[in-house]
Coordinates of C-alpha atoms in Angstrom, one line a residue:
X1 CA 0.1 0.0 0.0
X2 CA 1.2 3.5 -0.8
X3 CA 2.5 5.7 2.0
X4 CA 0.8 9.1 2.7
X5 CA 4.1 10.7 1.1
X6 CA 3.7 8.8 -2.0
X7 CA 0.1 9.6 -2.3
X8 CA 0.6 13.4 -1.8
X9 CA 3.7 13.3 -4.1
X10 CA 1.5 11.7 -6.9
X11 CA -1.4 13.8 -6.5
X12 CA 0.8 17.1 -6.5
X13 CA 2.6 15.9 -9.5
X14 CA -0.9 15.0 -11.3
X15 CA -2.4 18.3 -10.6
X16 CA 0.7 20.3 -11.6
X17 CA 0.4 18.8 -14.8
X18 CA -3.4 19.4 -15.0
X19 CA -2.8 23.1 -14.1
X20 CA -0.6 23.4 -17.3
X21 CA -3.7 23.8 -19.4
X22 CA -7.1 22.7 -20.8
X23 CA -7.8 20.4 -23.7
X24 CA -7.3 22.2 -27.0
X25 CA -11.2 22.9 -27.7
X26 CA -12.2 23.1 -23.9
X27 CA -15.1 20.7 -24.8
X28 CA -14.1 18.0 -22.4
X29 CA -13.9 20.4 -19.4
X30 CA -17.3 21.8 -20.4
X31 CA -18.8 18.4 -20.8
X32 CA -17.6 17.3 -17.3
X33 CA -18.9 20.6 -15.6
X34 CA -22.3 20.4 -17.4
X35 CA -22.6 16.6 -16.6
X36 CA -22.4 17.4 -12.9
X37 CA -24.9 20.3 -12.8
X38 CA -23.1 23.7 -13.8
X39 CA -25.2 25.8 -16.2
X40 CA -23.8 27.2 -19.4
X41 CA -24.4 30.7 -17.8
X42 CA -22.2 29.8 -14.9
X43 CA -19.4 28.4 -17.2
X44 CA -19.5 31.5 -19.4
X45 CA -19.1 33.8 -16.4
X46 CA -15.8 32.2 -15.4
X47 CA -12.2 32.9 -16.6
X48 CA -11.6 30.3 -19.5
X49 CA -8.9 28.6 -17.7
X50 CA -10.6 28.1 -14.4
X51 CA -12.6 25.0 -15.5
X52 CA -10.0 22.2 -15.8
X53 CA -12.7 19.4 -16.0
X54 CA -12.1 18.3 -12.4
X55 CA -15.6 18.4 -10.9
X56 CA -17.6 15.6 -9.6
X57 CA -20.6 17.7 -8.7
X58 CA -21.9 21.1 -7.8
X59 CA -21.5 22.1 -4.2
X60 CA -23.3 25.3 -4.7
X61 CA -26.5 23.6 -5.0
X62 CA -26.4 22.8 -1.3
X63 CA -24.4 25.7 0.1
X64 CA -27.0 28.3 -0.9
X65 CA -24.4 31.2 -0.3
X66 CA -25.7 34.6 0.7
X67 CA -24.5 38.2 0.5
X68 CA -21.8 39.1 3.2
X69 CA -21.0 35.4 3.9
X70 CA -17.5 34.1 4.1
X71 CA -17.1 30.8 2.0
X72 CA -13.9 28.6 2.0
X73 CA -13.2 26.2 -0.9
X74 CA -11.1 23.2 0.0
X75 CA -8.9 22.3 -3.0
X76 CA -9.7 25.2 -5.0
X77 CA -7.5 24.3 -8.0
X78 CA -7.7 27.1 -10.7
X79 CA -10.4 28.9 -8.9
X80 CA -13.5 27.3 -10.5
X81 CA -15.8 27.4 -7.7
X82 CA -14.2 30.3 -5.7
X83 CA -15.0 32.5 -8.7
X84 CA -18.5 31.1 -8.7
X85 CA -19.0 31.8 -5.0
X86 CA -17.6 35.3 -5.2
X87 CA -20.5 37.2 -6.8
X88 CA -23.0 35.3 -4.5
X89 CA -21.3 36.7 -1.3
X90 CA -21.0 39.9 -2.7
X91 CA -18.5 42.7 -1.9
X92 CA -19.2 42.6 1.6
X93 CA -18.4 38.8 1.7
X94 CA -15.2 36.8 1.0
X95 CA -14.5 33.8 -1.1
X96 CA -11.2 31.9 -0.1
X97 CA -9.6 29.2 -2.0
X98 CA -7.4 26.7 -0.2
X99 CA -4.9 24.4 -2.1
X100 CA -1.6 23.0 -1.5
X101 CA -0.5 22.9 -5.1
X102 CA 1.5 26.0 -6.1
X103 CA 1.0 25.6 -9.7
X104 CA -2.7 25.5 -9.2
X105 CA -2.4 28.6 -7.0
X106 CA -0.4 30.4 -9.5
X107 CA -2.9 29.6 -12.1
X108 CA -5.7 30.8 -9.8
X109 CA -4.1 34.1 -9.1
X110 CA -3.6 34.8 -13.0
X111 CA -7.3 33.9 -13.4
X112 CA -8.2 36.2 -10.5
X113 CA -6.5 39.3 -12.4
X114 CA -8.8 38.6 -15.5
X115 CA -12.0 39.3 -13.3
X116 CA -13.7 42.3 -13.9
X117 CA -13.1 43.9 -10.4
X118 CA -9.8 42.0 -10.1
X119 CA -11.3 39.6 -7.7
X120 CA -11.5 42.2 -4.9
X121 CA -13.3 39.6 -2.6
X122 CA -11.4 36.7 -3.6
X123 CA -8.3 35.3 -1.6
X124 CA -6.1 32.2 -2.0
X125 CA -4.2 30.3 0.8
X126 CA -1.5 27.8 0.4
X127 CA -2.1 24.9 2.7
X128 CA -2.9 21.2 3.0
X129 CA -6.8 20.8 3.8
X130 CA -5.7 18.8 6.8
X131 CA -4.1 21.9 8.5
X132 CA -5.1 25.2 7.2
X133 CA -3.0 27.4 9.6
X134 CA -3.6 30.4 7.6
X135 CA -7.3 30.8 8.6
X136 CA -8.7 31.5 12.0
X137 CA -11.2 29.5 14.0
X138 CA -14.7 30.2 13.5
X139 CA -14.1 32.4 10.6
X140 CA -16.3 30.8 7.9
X141 CA -19.9 30.6 7.3
X142 CA -19.7 27.9 4.9
X143 CA -17.1 25.4 3.5
X144 CA -17.3 23.9 0.2
X145 CA -15.1 21.3 -1.8
X146 CA -15.4 19.5 -5.1
X147 CA -13.9 16.2 -5.7
X148 CA -10.9 16.9 -3.3
X149 CA -11.3 15.1 0.0
X150 CA -11.0 11.7 -1.7
X151 CA -7.4 12.6 -2.5
X152 CA -6.5 12.6 1.2
X153 CA -5.1 9.4 2.3
X154 CA -8.0 7.5 4.5
X155 CA -6.2 7.8 7.7
X156 CA -5.9 11.6 7.3
X157 CA -9.5 12.2 6.3
X158 CA -10.8 12.7 9.8
X159 CA -8.3 15.6 10.0
X160 CA -10.0 17.3 7.1
X161 CA -13.4 17.2 8.9
X162 CA -12.0 18.4 12.1
X163 CA -10.3 21.3 10.5
X164 CA -13.7 22.1 8.6
X165 CA -15.3 22.0 11.9
X166 CA -12.7 24.3 13.4
X167 CA -13.2 26.8 10.6
X168 CA -16.9 27.2 10.7
X169 CA -18.8 29.4 12.9
X170 CA -21.6 28.0 15.0
X171 CA -24.4 27.3 12.8
X172 CA -22.0 27.3 9.9
X173 CA -22.5 24.7 7.0
X174 CA -20.3 22.3 4.9
X175 CA -21.5 21.6 1.4
X176 CA -19.2 19.1 -0.5
X177 CA -19.4 17.2 -3.8
X178 CA -17.2 14.1 -3.7
X179 CA -16.9 10.6 -5.3
X180 CA -17.7 7.8 -2.6
X181 CA -17.8 4.2 -2.9
X182 CA -21.2 2.8 -2.5
X183 CA -22.0 0.8 0.5
X184 CA -22.0 -2.8 -0.1
X185 CA -19.6 -2.3 -2.8
X186 CA -15.9 -3.1 -2.6
X187 CA -13.1 -1.6 -5.0
X188 CA -10.7 -4.6 -5.7
X189 CA -7.4 -4.4 -3.8
X190 CA -5.3 -4.1 -6.9
X191 CA -7.3 -1.2 -8.1
X192 CA -7.1 0.4 -4.4
X193 CA -3.3 0.4 -4.8
X194 CA -3.5 1.9 -8.3
X195 CA -2.0 5.5 -8.3
X196 CA -3.7 6.3 -11.6
X197 CA -6.9 5.6 -10.2
X198 CA -6.1 7.4 -6.9
X199 CA -5.4 10.7 -8.6
X200 CA -8.4 10.1 -10.6
X201 CA -10.5 10.2 -7.5
X202 CA -11.7 6.6 -7.4
X203 CA -9.1 4.5 -5.5
X204 CA -9.0 7.0 -2.5
X205 CA -12.7 7.3 -2.2
X206 CA -14.3 6.5 1.2
X207 CA -17.4 4.4 1.7
X208 CA -20.5 6.5 2.1
X209 CA -20.9 5.1 5.6
X210 CA -17.3 6.1 6.4
X211 CA -17.7 9.5 5.3
X212 CA -20.7 10.0 7.5
X213 CA -18.9 8.7 10.5
X214 CA -15.9 11.1 9.8
X215 CA -18.5 13.9 9.9
X216 CA -20.3 13.0 13.0
X217 CA -17.2 12.2 14.8
X218 CA -15.9 15.8 14.1
X219 CA -19.2 17.2 15.7
X220 CA -21.3 17.8 12.8
X221 CA -25.1 17.6 13.1
X222 CA -27.8 17.1 10.3
X223 CA -25.6 15.0 8.0
X224 CA -27.1 14.5 4.7
X225 CA -25.4 12.4 1.9
X226 CA -27.2 12.1 -1.4
X227 CA -26.3 10.3 -4.4
X228 CA -26.6 12.5 -7.3
X229 CA -27.0 9.6 -9.8
X230 CA -24.6 11.1 -12.4
X231 CA -22.7 9.2 -14.8
X232 CA -19.0 9.0 -13.7
X233 CA -18.0 7.6 -17.0
X234 CA -18.1 11.1 -18.4
X235 CA -14.5 11.2 -17.5
X236 CA -13.9 8.7 -20.1
X237 CA -16.2 9.8 -22.8
X238 CA -15.8 13.5 -23.0
X239 CA -12.5 14.0 -24.9
X240 CA -12.4 14.3 -28.7
X241 CA -9.8 12.5 -30.7
X242 CA -6.7 14.6 -30.6
X243 CA -7.9 16.7 -27.6
X244 CA -6.3 14.9 -24.8
X245 CA -3.6 16.0 -22.4
X246 CA -0.7 13.6 -21.6
X247 CA -1.2 10.9 -18.7
X248 CA -4.1 9.0 -20.2
X249 CA -3.8 5.4 -20.7
X250 CA -3.5 2.2 -18.8
X251 CA -3.2 2.1 -15.1
X252 CA -0.2 0.8 -13.2
X253 CA -2.0 -2.6 -12.9
X254 CA -2.9 -2.7 -16.4
X255 CA -6.4 -1.5 -16.2
X256 CA -7.6 0.2 -19.1
X257 CA -9.1 3.4 -17.4
X258 CA -10.8 4.6 -20.4
X259 CA -12.9 1.5 -20.5
X260 CA -13.4 1.1 -16.8
X261 CA -17.1 1.4 -15.6
X262 CA -16.6 3.8 -12.5
X263 CA -20.4 3.6 -11.8
X264 CA -20.1 -0.1 -10.9
X265 CA -18.2 0.9 -7.6
X266 CA -18.6 4.7 -7.1
X267 CA -21.0 7.5 -7.3
X268 CA -21.0 11.3 -7.4
X269 CA -22.5 12.5 -4.0
X270 CA -23.5 15.8 -2.3
X271 CA -22.7 16.0 1.3
X272 CA -24.3 18.5 3.7
X273 CA -23.8 19.0 7.3
X274 CA -24.1 21.8 10.1
X275 CA -22.0 22.8 13.0
X276 CA -24.4 23.2 15.9

């Protein structure tokens, strides 16, 4: 089994490569975002390089952000969800993106400069989502995340939810989109060990029941986990010929990732909970 260091190194390398650019036409990225609930109007409002096709849901559906709120996006990448959150919280609010990958953060900062107001209510913080020392306890009204917690090694996932609990004000909420392994399903051990599937958000996914336990153990109430019933195979079907980035192909254990039926094991879930 891979160590935490090996996992983090692989994740960092993969997402540094992802930050280098979109596919040539951008159709793959749009197909993924649309498949998971983002509207054409939302996508049109973003800097072009903010959408890298890394979504597995739309956390804004549950977040219901309001004017004046402080929202923190865990694993903010190139700024996709942060830039969508910023106009919702308005000039009196703040949208904060947290990411450990410097290449992604640099891309997010470039994207921020292209916003009409220069991203006046947008801030990015470099930190692992297990230990966000740059943000004060009780400073956020809402924490969102999109297909990132599953990249954290299983033994460290409780740290993420304890950190989210620390950041939230009393009555604050967490709204996450993530890939989870369906209860009563089991990913084969060889696939669990495959780093290609890990950085692709499948091998590191928790069971639905495990995710619920992490939230409750951290102190959250009103935990709701809902299967979006979206087709995860969009990750394999959205790219046009000649439109792919480097890194696609067979996994380390010889599995053809493009032909794998992700839906057989996992699903796209929306997760919501409240800090009492």
